[in-house]
């Protein structure tokens, strides 16, 4: 973990309520895809946890959905502004377990960490397929970005306006054979995936956080391997240890 | 310039102490800075048996503060003594405050007897904001009689200084502090969190699974200062001031109200360097306010 100041390079809307922010600063503690950062915003007591979507050299990208006052404030920030951020939080995904042809599944605000994960897996020579789940066509983001790095992209929309109609699990049949799964998204999506496939994997969870670095026990969950803190021992849990 | 203060014969290099439940057993912070800059450290509330605590969500944000309903998650006193304390002592060489909770008089006694025998533990801090399972779940800290009963039982079973940590969710905190002093308490820690609630407008239900939780952070500072001021006038034993401290100025203000040392809680969670920053900033603040010896300002506002 590192606390430092990061400068906004760009901040733009991808859809009506999904934004992309690129930041510059010390990224030395970001060690794995699936980790998150915790942003301190003026006027808010708690920090805001957001997954790392991409990282290259001393810049990194976050994608955030505007849902409340904090993310609303983030959406108004401009290039050049500086944010106090804790980086390198959480365990992240272990790419060593993926096999040759991993399947990535991201739903809504769970799509972002899949991008850095996909890049890392591709760099390791793996054949990557991703299923992205959205409610409707207007909410789709990062499809081209995934395609540009050589990922096979399948889209599921709840209203059927693009891709398979239904949930991410309805697109599983089109994914072909896969060796492992990596997932991030709302809990009902994770649970549906858990039940829909026998293939092992790693699932990323969300919880309301006090600190985000393991000190307050605000984010605890029970697993088959004992109590864990989502912020420090997670957010990624292996499929085998999850208790729903 | 002298930042040393003394709590019942235990001298601290400075009055800054991380508050129980916001610093774990120090490891996460020790990765960030040398925690030996701290005066002392109060570790996570310890109970007889391991506890998972409450269901999540356990955290809700508030203006200038937060609500927590962790529910005393801890590995139980035996694991704390066997595993956590030795690990803490390998990185932290200052006096340690053992914070204990309990749901019966017997449990408080049990949880105090064990750390009482441990080197490195300097003070026992007894959190009486816990429900008594033998009397309909009423908090021990809610009445002078039960607060005194816990104090008497723990004092009879231990040798180290006993500080009783008071709940602010009472009508008359002064009468409770006095009852603890009369029952033999060596000091008072105050205040614990204020009961609070937030409601999620989308779900139209309380955010916290437990519905209610403990409100703390900047917002409660004036409540803490007021209560410390009142209790200082009523008791002779030292007070560890707690509640909303986040700066060196806050430390000075709380000491003027009557605190001998202070604990920093929620501020650590949003700024992991909060305690270190306060310690490093104290000399500047002391100079600014013409203070040469911190001990000389204790209760100075009276
Ligand atoms: C490990 C992790 C990674 C995340 N990654 C992303 C991401 O990449 N993109 C994205 O859009 N969102 C992500 N989230 C969710 C994001 O943290 C919340 O949407 C955000 O904190 C909402 O802040 P707000 O002020 O707009 O909402 P408000 O509702 O006003 O926030 C009030 C409080 O509740 C907390 N809170 C509200 N919703 C959530 C939530 N879903 N999870 C955790 N805390 C919450 C806030 O942090 C704040 O403390 C992630 C959450 C976690 C735990
Ligand atoms: C997440 C969290 C956990 C806490 N756990 C304990 C505990 O185990 N025992 C205890 O006596 N107090 C506990 N407290 C209360 C604090 O020690 C402190 O009394 C209170 O938060 C007020 O200080 P603050 O405003 O600086 O946070 C906890 C507070 C927080 C925020
Ligand atoms: S949020 Fe504090 S321990 Fe996870």
Coordinates of C-alpha atoms and ligand atoms in Angstrom, one line a residue:
Chain A
X1 CA 0.0 0.0 0.0
X2 CA 1.1 3.5 -0.7
X3 CA -0.4 6.9 0.0
X4 CA 0.5 9.6 -2.5
X5 CA -0.9 12.5 -4.6
X6 CA -2.0 11.7 -8.1
X7 CA -2.6 14.2 -10.9
X8 CA -5.7 13.8 -13.2
X9 CA -4.5 13.5 -16.8
X10 CA -8.0 13.2 -18.2
X11 CA -11.6 12.6 -17.0
X12 CA -14.3 11.9 -19.5
X13 CA -17.8 10.3 -19.7
X14 CA -17.9 7.0 -21.5
X15 CA -21.7 6.7 -21.2
X16 CA -24.4 8.7 -19.4
X17 CA -23.1 7.7 -16.0
X18 CA -19.8 5.7 -16.5
X19 CA -16.6 7.8 -16.4
X20 CA -13.0 7.2 -17.2
X21 CA -10.3 8.9 -15.2
X22 CA -6.6 8.6 -16.0
X23 CA -4.2 9.5 -13.2
X24 CA -0.5 10.0 -13.0
X25 CA 1.8 9.3 -10.0
X26 CA 3.6 6.6 -8.1
X27 CA 2.2 3.2 -9.2
X28 CA 5.0 1.1 -7.7
X29 CA 2.7 -0.6 -5.2
X30 CA 0.2 -1.8 -7.8
X31 CA 1.3 -5.4 -8.1
X32 CA -1.7 -7.4 -9.6
X33 CA -4.8 -6.9 -11.7
X34 CA -8.0 -6.8 -9.6
X35 CA -6.5 -4.6 -7.0
X36 CA -8.2 -1.3 -6.1
X37 CA -7.4 2.2 -5.0
X38 CA -9.1 4.3 -2.3
X39 CA -9.6 8.0 -3.2
X40 CA -9.9 10.8 -0.7
X41 CA -12.4 13.5 -1.9
X42 CA -12.7 16.9 -0.4
X43 CA -15.9 17.2 1.7
X44 CA -16.3 13.4 2.3
X45 CA -15.1 11.6 5.4
X46 CA -14.5 8.1 3.9
X47 CA -12.4 7.3 0.9
X48 CA -14.0 5.8 -2.2
X49 CA -12.8 2.4 -3.3
X50 CA -12.4 1.9 -7.1
X51 CA -10.8 -0.9 -9.0
X52 CA -7.7 -0.3 -11.2
X53 CA -8.8 -0.7 -14.8
X54 CA -5.4 -0.2 -16.5
X55 CA -1.9 0.7 -15.5
X56 CA 1.1 1.5 -17.6
X57 CA 4.3 3.1 -16.3
X58 CA 3.3 5.9 -13.9
X59 CA -0.3 6.3 -15.1
X60 CA -3.4 4.3 -14.3
X61 CA -7.0 4.3 -15.3
X62 CA -10.2 3.9 -13.2
X63 CA -13.7 3.6 -14.6
X64 CA -16.4 4.7 -12.2
X65 CA -20.2 4.8 -12.2
X66 CA -21.8 7.9 -10.8
X67 CA -24.2 6.7 -8.1
X68 CA -23.9 9.1 -5.2
X69 CA -22.4 12.4 -4.1
X70 CA -18.8 11.1 -4.1
X71 CA -18.7 9.8 -7.6
X72 CA -20.8 12.9 -8.7
X73 CA -17.9 15.0 -7.3
X74 CA -15.4 12.9 -9.2
X75 CA -17.2 13.4 -12.4
X76 CA -16.8 17.1 -12.1
X77 CA -13.0 17.0 -11.5
X78 CA -10.7 18.4 -14.2
X79 CA -7.4 17.5 -15.7
X80 CA -4.6 18.9 -13.6
X81 CA -6.4 18.5 -10.3
X82 CA -4.7 16.4 -7.6
X83 CA -6.2 13.6 -5.5
X84 CA -4.9 11.9 -2.4
X85 CA -5.1 8.1 -3.1
X86 CA -4.1 4.9 -1.4
X87 CA -2.9 2.5 -4.0
X88 CA -2.0 -1.2 -4.2
X89 CA -4.9 -2.3 -2.1
X90 CA -6.2 -5.9 -2.0
X91 CA -4.8 -9.2 -3.3
X92 CA -5.9 -9.0 -6.9
X93 CA -6.3 -11.9 -9.4
X94 CA -3.7 -14.6 -9.7
X95 CA -3.0 -15.1 -13.4
X96 CA -0.9 -18.2 -12.8
X97 CA -4.0 -20.3 -12.3
X98 CA -5.6 -19.3 -15.6
X99 CA -4.7 -22.2 -17.9
X100 CA -4.5 -21.5 -21.7
X101 CA -7.9 -20.2 -22.3
X102 CA -9.4 -18.2 -19.4
X103 CA -12.9 -16.8 -19.5
X104 CA -13.4 -13.3 -18.0
X105 CA -16.8 -12.2 -16.9
X106 CA -17.6 -8.6 -15.9
X107 CA -21.0 -7.0 -15.1
X108 CA -21.7 -3.3 -15.1
X109 CA -19.3 -1.5 -12.7
X110 CA -17.5 -4.9 -12.4
X111 CA -16.2 -4.6 -16.0
X112 CA -13.2 -2.3 -15.3
X113 CA -10.8 -4.7 -13.5
X114 CA -11.3 -7.2 -16.3
X115 CA -9.4 -4.9 -18.7
X116 CA -6.0 -4.9 -16.9
X117 CA -6.5 -8.6 -16.2
X118 CA -7.1 -9.3 -19.9
X119 CA -4.0 -7.4 -20.8
X120 CA -1.8 -9.3 -18.4
X121 CA -3.2 -12.6 -19.5
X122 CA -2.6 -11.8 -23.1
X123 CA 0.9 -10.7 -22.3
X124 CA 1.4 -14.2 -20.8
X125 CA 0.3 -15.7 -24.2
X126 CA -3.1 -16.8 -23.2
X127 CA -6.2 -16.9 -25.3
X128 CA -8.7 -14.6 -23.6
X129 CA -12.5 -14.4 -23.9
X130 CA -14.6 -11.9 -22.0
X131 CA -18.3 -11.7 -21.4
X132 CA -19.4 -8.2 -20.6
X133 CA -22.9 -7.7 -19.1
X134 CA -24.9 -4.5 -19.3
X135 CA -28.6 -3.5 -19.0
X136 CA -28.9 -2.0 -22.5
X137 CA -27.0 -0.7 -25.5
X138 CA -26.4 2.8 -24.2
X139 CA -24.6 1.5 -21.1
X140 CA -22.0 -0.5 -23.1
X141 CA -18.4 0.8 -22.6
X142 CA -14.8 -0.5 -23.3
X143 CA -15.9 -3.0 -26.0
X144 CA -13.5 -1.6 -28.5
X145 CA -10.7 -1.4 -25.9
X146 CA -11.0 -5.1 -25.2
X147 CA -11.2 -6.0 -28.9
X148 CA -8.1 -3.8 -29.6
X149 CA -5.9 -5.9 -27.4
X150 CA -7.0 -9.2 -29.0
X151 CA -9.7 -10.4 -26.6
X152 CA -12.8 -12.2 -27.9
X153 CA -15.7 -10.1 -26.6
X154 CA -19.2 -11.4 -26.0
X155 CA -21.9 -9.0 -24.9
X156 CA -25.0 -9.8 -22.9
X157 CA -27.7 -7.1 -22.4
X158 CA -30.7 -7.5 -20.2
X159 CA -33.0 -6.0 -22.9
X160 CA -31.4 -7.8 -25.8
X161 CA -30.5 -4.6 -27.6
X162 CA -26.9 -5.9 -28.2
X163 CA -25.5 -9.4 -28.2
X164 CA -27.2 -12.1 -26.2
X165 CA -30.4 -11.2 -24.5
X166 CA -30.2 -11.9 -20.8
X167 CA -27.4 -12.1 -18.2
X168 CA -23.8 -13.0 -18.6
X169 CA -24.6 -16.6 -17.9
X170 CA -26.8 -16.7 -21.0
X171 CA -23.6 -15.9 -23.1
X172 CA -21.7 -18.8 -21.6
X173 CA -22.8 -21.2 -24.4
X174 CA -21.1 -19.0 -26.9
X175 CA -17.8 -18.8 -25.0
X176 CA -16.4 -22.1 -26.3
X177 CA -14.2 -24.2 -24.1
X178 CA -12.5 -22.3 -21.3
X179 CA -9.9 -23.4 -18.7
X180 CA -10.7 -21.0 -15.8
X181 CA -13.0 -18.1 -14.9
X182 CA -12.3 -14.6 -13.5
X183 CA -15.3 -12.6 -12.5
X184 CA -16.3 -9.2 -11.1
X185 CA -19.8 -7.7 -10.8
X186 CA -22.9 -7.5 -8.6
X187 CA -23.3 -10.4 -6.2
X188 CA -26.3 -12.0 -8.0
X189 CA -24.2 -12.1 -11.2
X190 CA -21.4 -13.8 -9.3
X191 CA -23.7 -16.3 -7.8
X192 CA -25.4 -17.1 -11.1
X193 CA -22.0 -17.7 -12.7
X194 CA -20.9 -19.8 -9.7
X195 CA -23.9 -22.1 -10.3
X196 CA -23.7 -22.0 -14.1
X197 CA -20.2 -23.4 -14.5
X198 CA -18.2 -26.2 -13.0
X199 CA -14.9 -24.6 -14.0
X200 CA -12.8 -23.2 -11.1
X201 CA -12.1 -19.5 -10.8
X202 CA -11.6 -16.3 -8.9
X203 CA -14.5 -13.9 -8.0
X204 CA -14.1 -10.3 -6.8
X205 CA -16.4 -9.0 -4.1
X206 CA -17.5 -5.5 -3.0
X207 CA -18.2 -4.4 0.6
X208 CA -18.7 -1.0 2.3
X209 CA -15.3 -0.1 3.7
X210 CA -14.0 1.9 6.6
X211 CA -10.3 1.9 5.9
X212 CA -9.7 -0.3 2.8
X213 CA -6.4 -1.5 4.2
X214 CA -7.3 -4.1 6.8
X215 CA -7.4 -2.1 10.0
X216 CA -11.0 -1.7 11.0
X217 CA -12.8 -5.1 10.3
X218 CA -15.5 -3.2 8.5
X219 CA -15.5 -5.5 5.5
X220 CA -15.3 -9.0 6.9
X221 CA -16.8 -12.0 5.3
X222 CA -16.9 -15.7 6.1
X223 CA -15.2 -18.1 3.8
X224 CA -14.5 -21.9 3.9
X225 CA -10.9 -20.9 4.8
X226 CA -11.9 -18.7 7.7
X227 CA -12.8 -15.0 8.2
X228 CA -11.4 -12.7 5.6
X229 CA -11.3 -8.9 5.1
X230 CA -12.6 -8.1 1.6
X231 CA -10.2 -5.1 1.5
X232 CA -7.0 -7.0 2.3
X233 CA -7.5 -10.7 2.0
X234 CA -9.8 -10.0 -0.9
X235 CA -11.5 -8.5 -2.9
X236 CA -10.7 -11.7 -4.9
X237 CA -11.8 -15.0 -3.4
X238 CA -11.3 -18.4 -5.0
X239 CA -14.5 -20.1 -6.1
X240 CA -13.7 -23.0 -3.7
X241 CA -13.7 -20.8 -0.6
X242 CA -16.9 -18.8 -1.2
X243 CA -19.8 -19.2 1.1
X244 CA -23.0 -17.5 -0.2
Chain B
X1 CA 9.9 21.1 24.9
X2 CA 8.4 18.2 26.9
X3 CA 5.6 16.0 25.4
X4 CA 5.9 13.3 28.0
X5 CA 2.7 12.5 30.0
X6 CA 2.1 10.0 32.8
X7 CA -0.9 7.7 33.2
X8 CA -1.0 6.0 36.7
X9 CA 2.8 5.7 36.8
X10 CA 3.1 4.7 33.1
X11 CA 5.1 7.4 31.3
X12 CA 4.4 7.9 27.6
X13 CA 6.8 9.8 25.3
X14 CA 3.8 11.7 24.0
X15 CA 0.1 11.6 24.6
X16 CA -0.9 10.2 21.2
X17 CA -2.5 6.8 21.2
X18 CA -4.4 5.0 18.4
X19 CA -7.9 4.1 19.7
X20 CA -9.1 0.5 20.0
X21 CA -10.7 -1.0 16.8
X22 CA -9.1 1.5 14.4
X23 CA -5.5 0.2 14.5
X24 CA -6.0 -3.6 14.7
X25 CA -2.8 -4.9 16.3
X26 CA -0.7 -2.3 14.5
X27 CA 0.7 -4.4 11.6
X28 CA -1.0 -2.6 8.8
X29 CA 0.3 0.7 10.0
X30 CA 3.8 -0.7 10.8
X31 CA 4.1 -1.4 7.1
X32 CA 3.7 2.3 6.5
X33 CA 5.7 4.0 9.3
X34 CA 7.6 3.2 12.5
X35 CA 4.8 3.0 14.9
X36 CA 7.2 3.5 17.8
X37 CA 6.6 7.2 17.3
X38 CA 3.3 6.6 19.2
X39 CA 2.9 7.2 22.9
X40 CA 1.1 3.9 23.3
X41 CA -1.4 1.8 21.3
X42 CA -4.9 0.4 22.4
X43 CA -5.5 -2.8 20.5
X44 CA -8.8 -4.2 19.2
X45 CA -11.4 -5.0 21.8
X46 CA -10.9 -8.6 23.1
X47 CA -13.5 -11.0 24.3
X48 CA -13.3 -14.5 25.8
X49 CA -14.2 -16.4 22.7
X50 CA -13.5 -15.6 19.0
X51 CA -16.2 -13.4 17.5
X52 CA -17.0 -12.8 13.9
X53 CA -19.1 -9.8 14.8
X54 CA -22.1 -8.4 13.0
X55 CA -23.2 -9.1 9.4
X56 CA -22.2 -6.5 6.7
X57 CA -22.7 -3.7 5.8
X58 CA -21.0 -2.6 9.0
X59 CA -19.9 0.9 7.8
X60 CA -21.9 4.0 6.9
X61 CA -20.5 7.4 6.0
X62 CA -21.7 10.6 7.8
X63 CA -21.0 14.2 7.4
X64 CA -17.6 14.6 9.2
X65 CA -17.7 11.1 10.5
X66 CA -18.8 7.5 10.1
X67 CA -20.9 4.8 11.8
X68 CA -19.5 1.4 12.5
X69 CA -21.1 -1.8 13.7
X70 CA -18.2 -4.2 13.6
X71 CA -19.5 -6.0 16.6
X72 CA -16.2 -6.7 18.4
X73 CA -14.8 -9.0 15.8
X74 CA -11.6 -10.5 17.4
X75 CA -9.9 -13.9 17.6
X76 CA -10.6 -14.3 21.4
X77 CA -8.3 -13.5 24.4
X78 CA -6.2 -16.7 24.1
X79 CA -5.3 -16.2 20.5
X80 CA -4.6 -12.5 21.2
X81 CA -2.1 -13.4 23.9
X82 CA -0.6 -16.3 22.0
X83 CA -0.4 -14.8 18.5
X84 CA -1.3 -11.1 18.2
X85 CA 0.5 -9.7 21.2
X86 CA 3.9 -11.3 20.5
X87 CA 3.7 -10.1 16.9
X88 CA 2.7 -6.6 18.0
X89 CA 5.6 -6.6 20.5
X90 CA 8.1 -7.6 17.8
X91 CA 7.4 -4.3 16.1
X92 CA 6.2 -2.1 18.9
X93 CA 8.3 -1.4 22.0
X94 CA 6.1 1.2 23.8
X95 CA 3.6 0.5 26.6
X96 CA 0.5 -1.3 25.2
X97 CA -3.1 -0.8 26.3
X98 CA -5.1 -4.0 26.3
X99 CA -8.7 -3.2 25.4
X100 CA -11.2 -5.8 26.6
X101 CA -15.0 -6.2 26.2
X102 CA -17.4 -8.6 27.8
X103 CA -21.0 -9.7 28.0
X104 CA -20.9 -10.7 31.7
X105 CA -18.9 -9.8 34.8
X106 CA -17.1 -13.1 34.6
X107 CA -16.1 -12.5 31.0
X108 CA -14.6 -9.1 31.8
X109 CA -12.6 -10.6 34.7
X110 CA -11.4 -13.5 32.5
X111 CA -10.4 -11.1 29.7
X112 CA -8.5 -8.8 32.1
X113 CA -6.7 -11.5 34.1
X114 CA -4.8 -12.8 31.0
X115 CA -3.3 -9.6 29.6
X116 CA -2.7 -8.5 33.3
X117 CA 0.1 -11.2 33.3
X118 CA 1.7 -10.1 30.1
X119 CA 4.9 -8.0 29.9
X120 CA 4.4 -5.1 27.5
X121 CA 0.8 -4.6 28.5
X122 CA 0.8 -1.5 30.7
X123 CA -2.8 -0.6 31.1
X124 CA -6.1 -2.6 31.0
X125 CA -8.8 -0.6 29.2
X126 CA -12.3 -2.0 29.9
X127 CA -14.9 -1.2 27.3
X128 CA -18.2 -1.2 29.3
X129 CA -20.4 -0.3 26.2
X130 CA -21.3 -3.9 25.9
X131 CA -24.7 -5.5 26.6
X132 CA -25.0 -7.7 29.8
X133 CA -26.4 -11.0 28.6
X134 CA -27.6 -11.7 32.2
X135 CA -29.8 -8.6 32.4
X136 CA -31.8 -8.2 29.2
X137 CA -28.9 -6.8 27.2
X138 CA -28.6 -3.5 29.1
X139 CA -25.2 -2.0 28.6
X140 CA -22.9 -2.2 31.6
X141 CA -21.9 1.4 30.9
X142 CA -25.5 2.7 31.1
X143 CA -25.8 2.9 34.9
X144 CA -23.4 3.8 37.7
X145 CA -24.2 0.5 39.6
X146 CA -23.2 -1.8 36.7
X147 CA -20.2 0.3 35.7
X148 CA -19.0 0.1 39.3
X149 CA -19.7 -3.6 39.5
X150 CA -17.4 -4.3 36.5
X151 CA -14.7 -2.0 37.9
X152 CA -14.8 -3.7 41.3
X153 CA -14.6 -7.2 39.9
X154 CA -11.8 -6.4 37.5
X155 CA -9.8 -4.5 40.1
X156 CA -10.0 -7.4 42.5
X157 CA -8.6 -9.8 39.9
X158 CA -5.7 -7.7 38.4
X159 CA -2.6 -5.7 39.3
X160 CA -2.1 -3.4 36.4
X161 CA -3.8 0.0 36.1
X162 CA -7.5 -0.3 35.1
X163 CA -9.1 2.4 32.9
X164 CA -12.8 2.2 32.4
X165 CA -13.9 3.2 28.9
X166 CA -17.2 5.1 29.2
X167 CA -20.2 5.2 26.8
X168 CA -21.5 8.6 26.0
X169 CA -25.0 7.2 25.4
X170 CA -26.1 8.0 28.9
X171 CA -28.0 10.8 30.7
X172 CA -25.3 11.7 33.2
X173 CA -21.8 10.6 32.4
X174 CA -20.4 12.3 35.5
X175 CA -22.2 10.0 37.9
X176 CA -20.9 7.0 36.0
X177 CA -17.3 8.3 36.1
X178 CA -17.6 8.9 39.8
X179 CA -19.0 5.4 40.4
X180 CA -16.0 3.9 38.6
X181 CA -13.6 6.0 40.6
X182 CA -15.2 5.0 43.9
X183 CA -15.1 1.3 42.8
X184 CA -11.3 1.6 42.4
X185 CA -10.7 2.6 38.7
X186 CA -7.2 4.0 38.1
X187 CA -8.4 6.1 35.2
X188 CA -11.2 6.8 32.7
X189 CA -11.1 6.5 28.9
X190 CA -13.8 8.5 27.2
X191 CA -15.7 8.6 25.0
X192 CA -16.8 5.5 23.0
X193 CA -19.0 6.0 19.9
X194 CA -22.4 7.7 20.0
X195 CA -25.3 5.6 18.8
X196 CA -26.3 6.6 15.3
X197 CA -28.1 5.4 12.2
X198 CA -28.2 6.2 8.4
X199 CA -30.9 5.2 6.1
X200 CA -30.3 4.2 2.4
X201 CA -32.8 6.3 0.3
X202 CA -32.8 3.8 -2.5
X203 CA -33.5 0.7 -0.4
X204 CA -35.4 2.8 2.2
X205 CA -33.8 0.8 5.0
X206 CA -31.0 1.4 7.4
X207 CA -27.6 1.1 5.6
X208 CA -26.0 -0.9 8.5
X209 CA -27.2 -4.5 8.7
X210 CA -27.3 -4.2 12.5
X211 CA -29.5 -1.0 11.9
X212 CA -27.7 1.1 14.5
X213 CA -24.0 1.6 15.0
X214 CA -21.4 3.8 16.7
X215 CA -20.9 7.3 15.3
X216 CA -17.4 8.7 15.5
X217 CA -15.0 11.0 13.8
X218 CA -14.5 14.7 13.6
X219 CA -18.2 15.5 14.3
X220 CA -18.1 14.1 17.8
X221 CA -15.1 16.1 19.0
X222 CA -17.2 18.9 20.8
X223 CA -19.3 16.2 22.6
X224 CA -16.1 14.5 23.8
X225 CA -14.5 17.8 24.9
X226 CA -17.6 18.8 26.8
X227 CA -17.9 15.4 28.6
X228 CA -14.2 15.3 29.5
X229 CA -14.5 18.8 30.9
X230 CA -17.4 17.8 33.1
X231 CA -15.8 14.5 34.3
X232 CA -12.4 16.2 35.0
X233 CA -14.2 18.4 37.6
X234 CA -15.8 15.4 39.3
X235 CA -12.9 12.9 39.5
X236 CA -9.3 12.9 40.6
X237 CA -8.1 9.9 38.4
X238 CA -6.5 10.6 35.0
X239 CA -8.6 10.7 31.8
X240 CA -7.7 9.4 28.4
X241 CA -9.6 11.7 26.0
X242 CA -11.2 10.1 22.9
X243 CA -13.5 11.3 20.2
X244 CA -12.9 13.1 16.9
X245 CA -9.3 13.9 17.4
X246 CA -7.5 14.5 14.1
X247 CA -4.9 17.2 14.7
X248 CA -2.2 18.4 17.2
X249 CA -4.6 21.3 18.0
X250 CA -7.3 18.8 18.9
X251 CA -4.8 17.1 21.3
X252 CA -4.1 20.4 23.0
X253 CA -7.8 21.3 23.3
X254 CA -8.7 17.9 24.8
X255 CA -5.9 18.2 27.3
X256 CA -7.0 21.7 28.3
X257 CA -10.5 20.1 28.9
X258 CA -8.8 17.6 31.3
X259 CA -7.3 14.7 29.3
X260 CA -3.9 13.4 30.3
X261 CA -3.5 11.6 27.0
X262 CA -5.7 11.2 23.9
X263 CA -6.7 8.5 21.5
X264 CA -7.2 8.9 17.8
X265 CA -9.8 6.6 16.2
X266 CA -11.6 7.1 12.9
X267 CA -9.0 9.6 11.7
X268 CA -6.6 6.6 11.2
X269 CA -9.0 4.9 8.8
X270 CA -9.1 7.8 6.3
X271 CA -5.5 9.0 6.8
X272 CA -3.4 6.0 7.8
X273 CA -0.6 8.4 8.8
X274 CA -2.9 10.5 11.1
X275 CA -1.3 9.5 14.4
X276 CA 2.3 9.9 13.1
X277 CA 1.3 13.3 11.6
X278 CA -0.1 14.5 14.9
X279 CA 3.0 13.4 16.8
X280 CA 5.3 15.1 14.4
X281 CA 3.2 18.3 14.4
X282 CA 2.8 18.5 18.2
X283 CA 6.0 20.6 18.8
X284 CA 4.9 23.2 16.2
X285 CA 1.5 23.5 17.8
X286 CA 3.0 23.7 21.3
X287 CA 5.3 26.5 20.2
X288 CA 2.4 28.3 18.5
X289 CA 0.3 28.3 21.8
X290 CA 3.3 28.9 24.1
X291 CA 3.3 25.5 25.7
X292 CA 6.6 24.2 27.0
X293 CA 5.5 21.1 28.9
X294 CA 2.3 19.3 27.8
X295 CA 1.6 18.0 31.3
X296 CA 1.2 21.6 32.5
X297 CA -1.9 22.2 30.4
X298 CA -4.0 19.2 31.6
X299 CA -7.3 20.7 32.7
X300 CA -6.0 24.1 32.0
X301 CA -9.3 25.3 30.7
X302 CA -10.9 25.0 34.2
Ligands
LIG1 C1 -13.1 -3.2 -4.0 C2 -14.1 -2.3 -4.7 C3 -13.9 -1.9 -6.0 C4 -14.8 -1.1 -6.7 N1 -14.5 -0.8 -8.0 C5 -15.4 0.0 -8.6 C6 -15.1 0.4 -10.0 O1 -14.1 0.0 -10.6 N2 -16.0 1.2 -10.6 C7 -17.2 1.6 -10.0 O2 -17.9 2.3 -10.6 N3 -17.4 1.3 -8.7 C8 -16.6 0.5 -8.0 N4 -16.8 0.2 -6.7 C9 -18.0 0.7 -6.0 C10 -17.7 2.2 -5.5 O3 -16.8 2.1 -4.4 C11 -19.0 2.9 -5.1 O4 -19.9 3.0 -6.2 C12 -18.7 4.3 -4.6 O5 -17.9 4.3 -3.4 C13 -19.9 5.1 -4.4 O6 -19.6 6.4 -3.8 P1 -20.6 7.6 -3.9 O7 -20.1 8.6 -2.9 O8 -20.9 8.0 -5.2 O9 -22.0 6.9 -3.3 P2 -22.7 7.1 -1.9 O10 -23.8 6.1 -1.8 O11 -23.0 8.5 -1.7 O12 -21.6 6.7 -0.9 C14 -21.8 6.7 0.5 C15 -20.8 5.7 1.1 O13 -21.1 4.3 0.8 C16 -20.1 3.7 0.1 N5 -20.6 2.9 -1.0 C17 -21.7 3.1 -1.8 N6 -21.8 2.1 -2.7 C18 -20.8 1.3 -2.5 C19 -20.4 0.0 -3.1 N7 -21.1 -0.5 -4.1 N8 -19.3 -0.6 -2.7 C20 -18.6 -0.1 -1.7 N9 -18.9 1.1 -1.0 C21 -20.0 1.7 -1.4 C22 -19.2 4.9 -0.4 O14 -17.8 4.5 -0.6 C23 -19.4 5.9 0.7 O15 -18.6 5.5 1.8 C24 -15.9 -0.6 -6.0 C25 -16.1 -1.0 -4.6 C26 -15.2 -1.8 -4.0 C27 -15.5 -2.2 -2.6
LIG2 C1 -14.2 0.7 13.3 C2 -14.2 1.0 14.8 C3 -14.1 0.0 15.7 C4 -14.0 0.2 17.0 N1 -13.9 -0.9 17.9 C5 -13.7 -0.6 19.2 C6 -13.4 -1.7 20.2 O1 -13.2 -2.8 19.8 N2 -13.4 -1.4 21.5 C7 -13.5 -0.1 22.0 O2 -13.4 0.1 23.2 N3 -13.8 0.9 21.1 C8 -13.9 0.7 19.8 N4 -14.2 1.7 18.9 C9 -14.4 3.1 19.5 C10 -13.1 3.9 19.4 O3 -12.0 3.3 20.1 C11 -13.3 5.4 19.9 O4 -13.7 5.3 21.2 C12 -14.4 6.1 19.1 O5 -14.3 5.7 17.7 C13 -14.3 7.6 19.2 O6 -13.1 8.1 18.7 P1 -12.9 8.7 17.2 O7 -14.0 9.8 17.0 O8 -11.5 9.3 17.1 O9 -13.2 7.6 16.2 C14 -14.2 1.5 17.5 C15 -14.3 2.6 16.6 C16 -14.3 2.4 15.2 C17 -14.5 3.5 14.3
LIG3 S1 -12.4 -1.8 5.3 FE1 -11.2 -1.7 7.1 S2 -10.6 -3.8 7.3 FE2 -11.5 -3.8 5.4

